[in-house]
PDB file of C-alpha atoms in Angstrom:
ATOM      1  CA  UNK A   1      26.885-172.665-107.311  1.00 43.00           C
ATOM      2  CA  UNK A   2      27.526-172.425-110.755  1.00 42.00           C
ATOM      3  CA  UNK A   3      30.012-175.781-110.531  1.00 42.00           C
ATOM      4  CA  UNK A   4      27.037-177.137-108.939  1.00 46.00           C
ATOM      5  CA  UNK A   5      24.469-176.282-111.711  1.00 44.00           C
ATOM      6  CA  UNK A   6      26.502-177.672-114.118  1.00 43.00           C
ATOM      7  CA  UNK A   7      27.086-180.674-112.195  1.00 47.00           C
ATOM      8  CA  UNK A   8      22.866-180.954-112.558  1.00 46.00           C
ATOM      9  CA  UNK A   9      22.362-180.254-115.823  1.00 48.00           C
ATOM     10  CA  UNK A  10      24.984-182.837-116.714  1.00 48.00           C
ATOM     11  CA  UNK A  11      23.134-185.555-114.584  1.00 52.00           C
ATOM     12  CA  UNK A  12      20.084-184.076-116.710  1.00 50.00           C
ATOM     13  CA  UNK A  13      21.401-184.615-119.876  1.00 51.00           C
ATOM     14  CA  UNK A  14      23.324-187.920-118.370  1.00 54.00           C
ATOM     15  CA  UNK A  15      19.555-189.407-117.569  1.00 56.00           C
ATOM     16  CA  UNK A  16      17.669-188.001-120.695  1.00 59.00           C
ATOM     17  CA  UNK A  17      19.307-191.184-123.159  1.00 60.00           C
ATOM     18  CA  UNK A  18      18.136-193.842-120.348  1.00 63.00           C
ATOM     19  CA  UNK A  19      14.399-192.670-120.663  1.00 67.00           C
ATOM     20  CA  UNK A  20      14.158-192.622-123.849  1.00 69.00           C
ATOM     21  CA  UNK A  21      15.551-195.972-123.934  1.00 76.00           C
ATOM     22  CA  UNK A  22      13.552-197.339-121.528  1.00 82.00           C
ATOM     23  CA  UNK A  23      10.281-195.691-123.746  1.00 83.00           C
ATOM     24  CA  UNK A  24      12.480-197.238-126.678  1.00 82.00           C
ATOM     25  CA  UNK A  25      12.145-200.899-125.413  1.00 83.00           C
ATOM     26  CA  UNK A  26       8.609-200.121-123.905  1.00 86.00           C
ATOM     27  CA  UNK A  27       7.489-199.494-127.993  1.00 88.00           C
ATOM     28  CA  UNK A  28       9.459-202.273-129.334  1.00 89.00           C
ATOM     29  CA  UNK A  29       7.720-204.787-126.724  1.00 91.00           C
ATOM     30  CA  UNK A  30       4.755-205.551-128.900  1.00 91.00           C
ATOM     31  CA  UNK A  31       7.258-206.020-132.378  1.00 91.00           C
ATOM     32  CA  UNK A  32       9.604-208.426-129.991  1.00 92.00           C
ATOM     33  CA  UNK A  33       6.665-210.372-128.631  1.00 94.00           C
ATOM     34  CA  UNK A  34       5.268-210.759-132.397  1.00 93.00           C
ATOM     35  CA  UNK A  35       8.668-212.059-133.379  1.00 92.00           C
ATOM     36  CA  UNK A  36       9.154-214.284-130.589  1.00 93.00           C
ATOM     37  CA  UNK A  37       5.880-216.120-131.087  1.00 93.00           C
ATOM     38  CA  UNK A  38       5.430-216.412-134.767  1.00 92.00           C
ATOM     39  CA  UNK A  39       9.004-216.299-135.897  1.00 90.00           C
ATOM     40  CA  UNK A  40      11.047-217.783-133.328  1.00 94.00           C
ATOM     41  CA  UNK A  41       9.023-220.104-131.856  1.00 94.00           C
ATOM     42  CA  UNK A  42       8.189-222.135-134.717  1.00 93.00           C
ATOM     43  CA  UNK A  43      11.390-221.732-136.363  1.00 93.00           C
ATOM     44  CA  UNK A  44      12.927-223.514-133.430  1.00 95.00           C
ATOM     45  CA  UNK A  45       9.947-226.333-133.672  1.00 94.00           C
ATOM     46  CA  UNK A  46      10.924-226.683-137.224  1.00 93.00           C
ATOM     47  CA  UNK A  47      14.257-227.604-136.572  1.00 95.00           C
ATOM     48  CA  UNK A  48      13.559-230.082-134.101  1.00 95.00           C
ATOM     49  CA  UNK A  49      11.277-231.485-136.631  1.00 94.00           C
ATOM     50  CA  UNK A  50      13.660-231.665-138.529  1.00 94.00           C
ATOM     51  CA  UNK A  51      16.217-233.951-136.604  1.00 95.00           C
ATOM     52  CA  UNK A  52      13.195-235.770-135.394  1.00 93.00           C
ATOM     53  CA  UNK A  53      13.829-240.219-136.252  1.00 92.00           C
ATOM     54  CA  UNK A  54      10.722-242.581-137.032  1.00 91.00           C
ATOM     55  CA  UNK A  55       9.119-243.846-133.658  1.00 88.00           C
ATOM     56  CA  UNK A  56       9.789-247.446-132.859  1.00 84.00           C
ATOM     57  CA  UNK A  57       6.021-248.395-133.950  1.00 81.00           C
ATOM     58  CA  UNK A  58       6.725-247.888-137.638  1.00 76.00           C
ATOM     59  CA  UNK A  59       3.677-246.214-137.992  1.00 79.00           C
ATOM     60  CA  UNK A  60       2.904-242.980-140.891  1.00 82.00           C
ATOM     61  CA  UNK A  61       3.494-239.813-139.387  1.00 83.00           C
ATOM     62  CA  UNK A  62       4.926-241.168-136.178  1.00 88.00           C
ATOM     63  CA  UNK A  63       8.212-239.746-135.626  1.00 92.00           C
ATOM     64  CA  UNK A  64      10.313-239.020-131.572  1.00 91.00           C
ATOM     65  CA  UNK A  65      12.314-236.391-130.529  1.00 90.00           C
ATOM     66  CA  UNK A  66      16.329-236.841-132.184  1.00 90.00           C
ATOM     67  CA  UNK A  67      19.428-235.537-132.828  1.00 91.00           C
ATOM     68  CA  UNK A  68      19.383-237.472-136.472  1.00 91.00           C
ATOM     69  CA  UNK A  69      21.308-234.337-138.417  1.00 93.00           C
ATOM     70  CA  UNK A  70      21.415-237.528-141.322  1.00 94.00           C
ATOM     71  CA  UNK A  71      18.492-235.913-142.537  1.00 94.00           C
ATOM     72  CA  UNK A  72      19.798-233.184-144.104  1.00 95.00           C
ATOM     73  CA  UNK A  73      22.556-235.297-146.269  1.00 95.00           C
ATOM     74  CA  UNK A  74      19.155-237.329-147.037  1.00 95.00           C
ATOM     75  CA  UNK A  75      17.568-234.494-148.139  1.00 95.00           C
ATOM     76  CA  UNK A  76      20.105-232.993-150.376  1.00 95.00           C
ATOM     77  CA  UNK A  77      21.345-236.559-152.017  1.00 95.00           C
ATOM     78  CA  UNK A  78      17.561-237.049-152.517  1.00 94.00           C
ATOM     79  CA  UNK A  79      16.102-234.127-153.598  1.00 95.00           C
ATOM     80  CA  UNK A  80      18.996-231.921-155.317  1.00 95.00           C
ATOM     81  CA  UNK A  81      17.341-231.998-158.600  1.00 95.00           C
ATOM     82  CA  UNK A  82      14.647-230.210-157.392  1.00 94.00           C
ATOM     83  CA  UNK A  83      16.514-227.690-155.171  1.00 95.00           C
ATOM     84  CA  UNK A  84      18.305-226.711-158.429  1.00 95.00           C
ATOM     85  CA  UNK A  85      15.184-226.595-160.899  1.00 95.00           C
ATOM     86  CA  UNK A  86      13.328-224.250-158.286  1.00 95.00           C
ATOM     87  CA  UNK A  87      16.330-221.880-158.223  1.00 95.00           C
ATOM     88  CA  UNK A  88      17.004-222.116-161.729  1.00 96.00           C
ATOM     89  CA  UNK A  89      13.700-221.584-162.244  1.00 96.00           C
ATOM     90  CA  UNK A  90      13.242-218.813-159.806  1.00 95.00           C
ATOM     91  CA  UNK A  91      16.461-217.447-161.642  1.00 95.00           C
ATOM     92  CA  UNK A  92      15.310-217.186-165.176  1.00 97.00           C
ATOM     93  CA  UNK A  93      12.213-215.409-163.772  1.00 96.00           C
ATOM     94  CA  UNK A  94      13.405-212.769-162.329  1.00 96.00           C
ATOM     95  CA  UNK A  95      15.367-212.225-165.293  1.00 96.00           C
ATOM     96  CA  UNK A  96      12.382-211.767-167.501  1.00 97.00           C
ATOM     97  CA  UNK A  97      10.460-210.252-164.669  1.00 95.00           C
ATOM     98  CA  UNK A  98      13.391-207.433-164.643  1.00 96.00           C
ATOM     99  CA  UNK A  99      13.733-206.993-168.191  1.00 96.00           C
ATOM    100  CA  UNK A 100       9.938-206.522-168.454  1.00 96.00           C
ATOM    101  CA  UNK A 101       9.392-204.992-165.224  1.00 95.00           C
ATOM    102  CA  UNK A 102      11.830-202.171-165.983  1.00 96.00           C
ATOM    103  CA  UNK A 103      10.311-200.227-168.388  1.00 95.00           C
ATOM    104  CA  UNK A 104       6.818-200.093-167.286  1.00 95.00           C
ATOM    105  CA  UNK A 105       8.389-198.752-164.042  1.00 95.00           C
ATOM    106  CA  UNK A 106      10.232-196.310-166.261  1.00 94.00           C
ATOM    107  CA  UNK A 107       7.357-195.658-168.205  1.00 95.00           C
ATOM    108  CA  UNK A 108       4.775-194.904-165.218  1.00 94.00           C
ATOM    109  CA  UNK A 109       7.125-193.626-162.899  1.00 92.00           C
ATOM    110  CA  UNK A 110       8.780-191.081-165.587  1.00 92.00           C
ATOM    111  CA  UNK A 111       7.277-190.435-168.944  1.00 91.00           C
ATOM    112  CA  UNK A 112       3.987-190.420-167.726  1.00 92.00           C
ATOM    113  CA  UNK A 113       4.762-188.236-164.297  1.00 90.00           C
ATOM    114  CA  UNK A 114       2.886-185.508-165.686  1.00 89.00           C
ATOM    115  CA  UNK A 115      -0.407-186.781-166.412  1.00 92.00           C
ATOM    116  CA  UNK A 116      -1.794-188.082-163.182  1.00 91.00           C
ATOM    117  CA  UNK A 117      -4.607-189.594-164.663  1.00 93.00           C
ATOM    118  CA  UNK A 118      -2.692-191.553-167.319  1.00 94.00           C
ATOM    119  CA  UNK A 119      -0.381-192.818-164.116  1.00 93.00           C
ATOM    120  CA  UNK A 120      -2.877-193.900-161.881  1.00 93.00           C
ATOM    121  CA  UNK A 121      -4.632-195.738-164.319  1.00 94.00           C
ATOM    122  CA  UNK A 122      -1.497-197.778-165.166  1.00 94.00           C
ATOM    123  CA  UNK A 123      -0.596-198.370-161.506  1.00 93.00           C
ATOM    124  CA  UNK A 124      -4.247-199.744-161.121  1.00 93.00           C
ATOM    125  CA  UNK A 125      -3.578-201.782-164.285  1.00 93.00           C
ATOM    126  CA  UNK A 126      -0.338-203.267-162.058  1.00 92.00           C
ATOM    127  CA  UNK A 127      -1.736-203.639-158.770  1.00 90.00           C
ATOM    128  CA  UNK A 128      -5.272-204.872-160.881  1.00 89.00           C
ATOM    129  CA  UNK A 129      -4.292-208.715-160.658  1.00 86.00           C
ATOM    130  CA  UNK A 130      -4.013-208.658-156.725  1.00 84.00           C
ATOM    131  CA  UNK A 131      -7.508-207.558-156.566  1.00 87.00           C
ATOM    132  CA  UNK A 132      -7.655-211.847-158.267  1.00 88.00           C
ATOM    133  CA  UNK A 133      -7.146-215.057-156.341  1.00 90.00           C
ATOM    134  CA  UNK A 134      -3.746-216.482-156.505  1.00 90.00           C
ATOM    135  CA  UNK A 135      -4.917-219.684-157.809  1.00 91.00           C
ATOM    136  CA  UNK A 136      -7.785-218.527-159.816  1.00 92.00           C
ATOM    137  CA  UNK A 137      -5.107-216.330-161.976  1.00 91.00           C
ATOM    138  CA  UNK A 138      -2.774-219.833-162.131  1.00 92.00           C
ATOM    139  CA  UNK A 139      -5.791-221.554-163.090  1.00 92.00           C
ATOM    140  CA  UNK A 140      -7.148-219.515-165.690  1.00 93.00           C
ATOM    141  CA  UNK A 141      -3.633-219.242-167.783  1.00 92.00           C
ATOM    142  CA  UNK A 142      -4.259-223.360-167.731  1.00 91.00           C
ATOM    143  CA  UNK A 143      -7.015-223.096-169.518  1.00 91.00           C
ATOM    144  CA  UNK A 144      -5.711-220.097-172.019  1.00 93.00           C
ATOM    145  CA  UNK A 145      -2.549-221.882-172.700  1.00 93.00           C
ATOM    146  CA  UNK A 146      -2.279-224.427-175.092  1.00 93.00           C
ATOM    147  CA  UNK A 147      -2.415-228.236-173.861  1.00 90.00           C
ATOM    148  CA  UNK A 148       0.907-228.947-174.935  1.00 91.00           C
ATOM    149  CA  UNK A 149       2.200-226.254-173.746  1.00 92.00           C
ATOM    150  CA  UNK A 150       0.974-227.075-169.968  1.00 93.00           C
ATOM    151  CA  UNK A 151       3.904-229.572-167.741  1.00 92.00           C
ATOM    152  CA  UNK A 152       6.467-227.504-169.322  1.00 94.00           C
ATOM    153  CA  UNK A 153       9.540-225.747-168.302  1.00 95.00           C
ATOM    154  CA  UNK A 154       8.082-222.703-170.401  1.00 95.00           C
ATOM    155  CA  UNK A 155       4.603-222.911-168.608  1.00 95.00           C
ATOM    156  CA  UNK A 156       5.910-222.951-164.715  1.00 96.00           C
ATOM    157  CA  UNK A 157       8.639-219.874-165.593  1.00 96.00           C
ATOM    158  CA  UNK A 158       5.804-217.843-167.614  1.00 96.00           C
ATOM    159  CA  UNK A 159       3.408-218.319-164.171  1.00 95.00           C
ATOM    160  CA  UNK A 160       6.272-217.276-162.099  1.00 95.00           C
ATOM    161  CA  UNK A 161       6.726-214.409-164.268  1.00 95.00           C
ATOM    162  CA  UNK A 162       2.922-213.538-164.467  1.00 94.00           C
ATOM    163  CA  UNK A 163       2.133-213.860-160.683  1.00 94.00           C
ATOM    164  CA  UNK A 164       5.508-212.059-159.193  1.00 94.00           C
ATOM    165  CA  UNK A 165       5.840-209.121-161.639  1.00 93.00           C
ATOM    166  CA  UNK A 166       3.780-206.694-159.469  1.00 92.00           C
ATOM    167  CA  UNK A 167       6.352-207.180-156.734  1.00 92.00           C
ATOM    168  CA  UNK A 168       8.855-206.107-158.949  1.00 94.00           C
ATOM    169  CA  UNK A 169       7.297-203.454-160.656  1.00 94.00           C
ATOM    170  CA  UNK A 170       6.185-201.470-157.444  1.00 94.00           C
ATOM    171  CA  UNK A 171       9.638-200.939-155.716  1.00 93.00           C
ATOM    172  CA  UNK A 172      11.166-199.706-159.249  1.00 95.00           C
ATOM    173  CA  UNK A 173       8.119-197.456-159.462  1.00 94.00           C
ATOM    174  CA  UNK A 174       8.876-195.920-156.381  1.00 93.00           C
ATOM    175  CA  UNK A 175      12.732-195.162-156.768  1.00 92.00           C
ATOM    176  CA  UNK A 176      11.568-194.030-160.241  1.00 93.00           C
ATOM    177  CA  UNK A 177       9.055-192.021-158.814  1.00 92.00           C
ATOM    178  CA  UNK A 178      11.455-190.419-156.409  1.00 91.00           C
ATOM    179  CA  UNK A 179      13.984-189.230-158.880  1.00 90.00           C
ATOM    180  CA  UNK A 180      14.936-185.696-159.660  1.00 90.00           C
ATOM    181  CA  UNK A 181      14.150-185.328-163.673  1.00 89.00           C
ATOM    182  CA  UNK A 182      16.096-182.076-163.362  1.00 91.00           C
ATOM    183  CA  UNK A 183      19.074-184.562-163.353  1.00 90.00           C
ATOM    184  CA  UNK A 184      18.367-186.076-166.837  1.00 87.00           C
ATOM    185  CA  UNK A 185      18.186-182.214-168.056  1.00 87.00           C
ATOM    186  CA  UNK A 186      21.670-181.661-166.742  1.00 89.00           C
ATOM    187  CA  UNK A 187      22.531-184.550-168.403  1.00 86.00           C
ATOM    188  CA  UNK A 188      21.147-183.537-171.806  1.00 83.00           C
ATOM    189  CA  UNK A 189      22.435-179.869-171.283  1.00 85.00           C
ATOM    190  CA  UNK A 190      26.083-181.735-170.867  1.00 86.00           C
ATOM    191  CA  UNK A 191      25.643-183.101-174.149  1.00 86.00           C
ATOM    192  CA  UNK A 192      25.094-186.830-172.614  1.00 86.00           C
ATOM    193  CA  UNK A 193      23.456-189.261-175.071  1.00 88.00           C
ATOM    194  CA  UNK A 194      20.606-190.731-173.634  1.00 88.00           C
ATOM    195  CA  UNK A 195      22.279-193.965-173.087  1.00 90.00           C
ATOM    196  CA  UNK A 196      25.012-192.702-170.899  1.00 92.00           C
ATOM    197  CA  UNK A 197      22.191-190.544-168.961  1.00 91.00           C
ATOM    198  CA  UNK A 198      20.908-193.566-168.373  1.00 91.00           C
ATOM    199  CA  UNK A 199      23.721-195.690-167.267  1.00 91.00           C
ATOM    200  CA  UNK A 200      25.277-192.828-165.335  1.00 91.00           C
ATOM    201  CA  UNK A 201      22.089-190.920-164.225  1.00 91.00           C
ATOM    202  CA  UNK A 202      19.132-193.389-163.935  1.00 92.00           C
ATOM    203  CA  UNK A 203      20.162-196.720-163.329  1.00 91.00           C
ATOM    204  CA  UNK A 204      22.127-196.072-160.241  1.00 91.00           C
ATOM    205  CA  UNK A 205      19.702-193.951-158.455  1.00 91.00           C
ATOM    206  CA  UNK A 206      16.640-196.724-159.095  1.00 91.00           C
ATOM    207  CA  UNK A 207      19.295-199.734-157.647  1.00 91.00           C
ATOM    208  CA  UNK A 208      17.483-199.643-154.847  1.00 89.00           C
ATOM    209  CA  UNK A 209      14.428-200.444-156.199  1.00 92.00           C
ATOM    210  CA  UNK A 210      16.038-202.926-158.506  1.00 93.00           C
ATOM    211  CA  UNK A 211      17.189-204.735-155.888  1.00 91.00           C
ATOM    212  CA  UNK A 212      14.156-204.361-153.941  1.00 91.00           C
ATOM    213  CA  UNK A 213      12.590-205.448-156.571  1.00 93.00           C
ATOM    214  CA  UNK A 214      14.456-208.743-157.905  1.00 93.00           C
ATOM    215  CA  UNK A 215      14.772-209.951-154.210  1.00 91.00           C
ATOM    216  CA  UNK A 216      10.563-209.960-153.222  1.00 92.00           C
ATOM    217  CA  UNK A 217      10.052-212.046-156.791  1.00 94.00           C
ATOM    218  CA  UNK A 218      12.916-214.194-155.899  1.00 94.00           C
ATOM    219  CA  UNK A 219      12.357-215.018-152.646  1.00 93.00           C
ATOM    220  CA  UNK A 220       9.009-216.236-152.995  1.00 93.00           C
ATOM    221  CA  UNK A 221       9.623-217.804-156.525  1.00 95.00           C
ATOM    222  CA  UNK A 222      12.061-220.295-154.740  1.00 93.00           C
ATOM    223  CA  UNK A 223       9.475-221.506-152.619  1.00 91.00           C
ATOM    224  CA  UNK A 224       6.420-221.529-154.963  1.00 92.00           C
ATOM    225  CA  UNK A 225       4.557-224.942-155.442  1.00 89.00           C
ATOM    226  CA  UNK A 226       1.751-223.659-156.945  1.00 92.00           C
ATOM    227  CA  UNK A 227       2.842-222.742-160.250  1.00 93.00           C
ATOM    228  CA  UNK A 228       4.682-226.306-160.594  1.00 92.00           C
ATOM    229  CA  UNK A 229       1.802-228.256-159.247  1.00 91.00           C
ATOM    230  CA  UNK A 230       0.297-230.458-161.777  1.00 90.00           C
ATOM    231  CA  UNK A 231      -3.268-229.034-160.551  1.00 90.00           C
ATOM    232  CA  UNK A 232      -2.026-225.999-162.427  1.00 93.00           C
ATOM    233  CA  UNK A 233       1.049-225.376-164.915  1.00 94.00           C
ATOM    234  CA  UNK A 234       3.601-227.672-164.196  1.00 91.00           C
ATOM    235  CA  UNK A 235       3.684-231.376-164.614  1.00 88.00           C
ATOM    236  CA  UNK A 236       5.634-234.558-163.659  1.00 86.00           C
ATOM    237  CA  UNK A 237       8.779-232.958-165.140  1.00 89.00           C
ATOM    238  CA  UNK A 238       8.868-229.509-163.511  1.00 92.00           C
ATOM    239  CA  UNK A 239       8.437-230.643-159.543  1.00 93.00           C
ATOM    240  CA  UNK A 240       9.986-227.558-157.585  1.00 95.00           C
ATOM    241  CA  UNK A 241      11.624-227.648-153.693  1.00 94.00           C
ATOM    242  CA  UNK A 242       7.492-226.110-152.688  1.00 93.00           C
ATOM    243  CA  UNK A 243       6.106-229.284-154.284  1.00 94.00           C
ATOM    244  CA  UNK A 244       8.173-232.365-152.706  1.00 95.00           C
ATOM    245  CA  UNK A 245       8.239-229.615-148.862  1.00 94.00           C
ATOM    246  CA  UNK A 246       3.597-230.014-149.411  1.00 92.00           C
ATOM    247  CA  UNK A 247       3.773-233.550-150.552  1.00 93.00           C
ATOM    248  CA  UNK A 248       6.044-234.934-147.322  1.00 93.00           C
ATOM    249  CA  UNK A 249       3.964-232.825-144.696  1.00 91.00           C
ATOM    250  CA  UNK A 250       0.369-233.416-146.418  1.00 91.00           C
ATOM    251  CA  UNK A 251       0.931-236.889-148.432  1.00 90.00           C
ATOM    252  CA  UNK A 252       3.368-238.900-146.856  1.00 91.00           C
ATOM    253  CA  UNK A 253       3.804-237.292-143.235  1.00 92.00           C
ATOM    254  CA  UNK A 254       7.200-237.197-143.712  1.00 93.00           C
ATOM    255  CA  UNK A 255       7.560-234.324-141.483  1.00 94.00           C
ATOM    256  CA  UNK A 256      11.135-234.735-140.775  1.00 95.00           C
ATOM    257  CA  UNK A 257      12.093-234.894-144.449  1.00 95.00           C
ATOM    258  CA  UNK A 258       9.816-231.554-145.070  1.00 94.00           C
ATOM    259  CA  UNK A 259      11.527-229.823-142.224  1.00 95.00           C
ATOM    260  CA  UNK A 260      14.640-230.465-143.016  1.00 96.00           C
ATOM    261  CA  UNK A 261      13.791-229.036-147.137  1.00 95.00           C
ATOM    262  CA  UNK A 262      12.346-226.050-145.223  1.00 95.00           C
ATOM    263  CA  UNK A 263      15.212-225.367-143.366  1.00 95.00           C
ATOM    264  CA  UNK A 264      17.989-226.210-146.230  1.00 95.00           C
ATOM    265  CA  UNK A 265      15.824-223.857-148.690  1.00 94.00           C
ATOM    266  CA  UNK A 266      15.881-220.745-145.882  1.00 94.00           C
ATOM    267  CA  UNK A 267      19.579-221.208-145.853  1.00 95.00           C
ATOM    268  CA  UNK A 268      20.226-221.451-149.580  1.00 94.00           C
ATOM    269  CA  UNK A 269      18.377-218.100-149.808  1.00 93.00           C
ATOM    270  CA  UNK A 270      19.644-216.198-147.353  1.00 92.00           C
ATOM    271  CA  UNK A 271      23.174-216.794-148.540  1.00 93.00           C
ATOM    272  CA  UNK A 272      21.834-216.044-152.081  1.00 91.00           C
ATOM    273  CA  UNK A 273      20.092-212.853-150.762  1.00 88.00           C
ATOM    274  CA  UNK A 274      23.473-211.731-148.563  1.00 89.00           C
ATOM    275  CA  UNK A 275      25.600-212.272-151.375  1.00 89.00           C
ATOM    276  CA  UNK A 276      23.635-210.430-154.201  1.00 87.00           C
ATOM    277  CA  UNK A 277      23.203-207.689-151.586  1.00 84.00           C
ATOM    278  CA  UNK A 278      26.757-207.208-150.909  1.00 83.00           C
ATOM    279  CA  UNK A 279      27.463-207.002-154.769  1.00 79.00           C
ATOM    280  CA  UNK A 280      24.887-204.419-155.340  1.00 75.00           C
ATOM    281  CA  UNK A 281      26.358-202.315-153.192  1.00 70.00           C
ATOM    282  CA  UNK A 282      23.467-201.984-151.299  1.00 66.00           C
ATOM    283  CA  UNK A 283      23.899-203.473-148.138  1.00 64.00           C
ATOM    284  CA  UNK A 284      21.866-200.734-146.161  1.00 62.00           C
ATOM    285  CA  UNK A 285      18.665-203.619-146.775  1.00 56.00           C
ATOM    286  CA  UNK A 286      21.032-206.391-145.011  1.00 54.00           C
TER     287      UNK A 286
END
C-alpha cells in the first residue's frame, strides 16, 4: 500500500510540470501570435523585397518576385558612405549622451534621494520633452540654431544627442536608484577615496543601466532620418542610412534597394549590439 502511494504521488508530482506547461504555452499564445504577425511576417516580406528584380515593363515601382541576392553588394558598394556616417554618427552620440547622461542620473538617482520633491521634479524635467512632438522639438532647435550652423556634422550629432538622452538617462536612473548607499559608507569607512568608491563601488553596480542605456540611444540613432533630413538639421552633406532607406521606398520606389538597406542595417546592429554585450559582461540582456 505504501509502495503503491508512493507510486501515486510520484505520477502526481510526474504530471504537475506538464500542466503548468501546458498553462505556460496557453499564456504565451497571445505574445507568440503578436510576434508572428508583426515581427515575423513582415520581416520575411522584407526580405523577399529585398531580392525582388525590376519587372520586364520597366515601369517605377514595378518590381517581380527574385532570387537577385546582387542587391545587397549594390547596396553596400553604393551606399557605404552613408552606412558609416550614420554609425559614426550614432557613435559619437552616445558618447556625449553618456558623458552627459551620467551625472544627472547620478545626481537624481543619488544626491538628491532624499528630497523627493527635488527628485521628482528633475525626473519630470527628463521625461518633460516626451510630453513634445518628435519633430516639433527637431524643428524648433532649426530655428534656435544659427544658419550656418544648420547641414552640419555638429547640428545632426547635437539633435541626436538632444532627442535620445532621455533613453539614456532613465535606465541609469534606475540602477542608480536601486543601489545600496550603505555601500559608499563602507567604502568611506575603509578609507576609499571617492574615486576608487566610484570605480570599485558605483560604476559596476549601474553597468546595467549603462548598457541599457547606451544600447536604446544607439539603436535608434542608427536608423534616424529625421535629424539628418534637410527639412530639419542636416543637409546635403550629412545624409544618414534612415535618409537614402525613406527616399528609395517614398521617392524613387526603389523598394528592393530600401529593403535590402533595411535588412543590411538590422544586421550591422545586431552584431554591434552582441558584441558590445558580450564585452560588458552583461550578457544576461542577450
Amino acid at each position: 500500500m505504501a509502495f503503491t502511494a508512493f507510486s501515486g504521488g510520484t505520477r502526481a508530482v510526474e504530471q504537475a510540470p506538464k500542466r503548468k506547461g501546458w498553462v505556460a504555452l496557453l499564456l504565451l499564445l497571445p505574445g507568440i501570435a503578436y510576434m508572428l504577425l508583426f515581427f515575423v511576417a513582415p520581416f520575411v516580406q522584407l526580405i523577399l523585397t529585398s531580392l525582388q528584380a525590376p519587372a520586364d515593363s520597366g515601369g517605377i515601382g514595378q518590381y517581380v518576385a527574385a532570387a537577385q541576392f546582387s542587391n545587397y553588394w549594390a547596396a553596400l558598394s553604393e551606399y557605404w558612405p552613408q552606412l558609416l556616417r550614420s554609425f559614426g554618427y550614432a557613435l559619437i552620440a552616445t558618447i556625449v549622451g553618456l558623458v552627459i547622461s551620467y551625472p544627472l542620473a547620478y545626481l537624481i538617482g543619488v544626491k538628491v534621494r532624499s528630497k523627493p520633491m527635488l527628485q521628482g521634479v528633475l525626473l519630470i524635467l527628463v521625461v518633460a520633452p516626451f510630453f513634445i512632438s518628435f519633430l516639433l522639438r527637431t524643428l524648433a532647435w532649426k530655428s534656435i540654431l544659427p544658419n550656418e550652423w544648420i547641414g552640419t556634422h555638429f547640428s545632426v550629432i547635437f539633435g541626436l544627442v538632444y532627442n535620445f538622452i532621455p533613453f539614456m538617462v532613465l535606465p541609469m536612473f534606475s540602477s542608480l536608484q536601486a543601489l545600496d548607499l550603505r555601500l559608499l559608507e563602507a567604502g568611506s569607512d575603509l578609507y576609499a577615496s571617492p574615486v576608487t568608491t566610484f570605480r570599485r563601488v558605483t560604476l559596476p553596480l549601474s553597468m546595467p543601466g549603462i548598457v541599457s542605456g547606451t544600447l536604446l540611444s544607439f539603436i535608434p540613432m542608427s536608423g534616424d532620418y529625421v535629424n539628418a533630413s534637410r527639412e530639419f538639421l542636416g543637409g546635403t552633406g550629412t545624409t544618414m542610412v534612415g535618409n537614402v532607406i525613406e527616399s528609395n521606398f517614398l521617392q524613387t520606389q526603389n523598394y528592393p534597394m530600401a529593403a535590402t538597406l533595411s535588412i543590411i542595417l538590422m544586421v550591422i546592429i545586431l552584431v554591434i549590439v552582441a558584441t558590445y554585450v558580450r564585452k560588458s559582461g552583461a550578457e544576461d540582456l542577450l
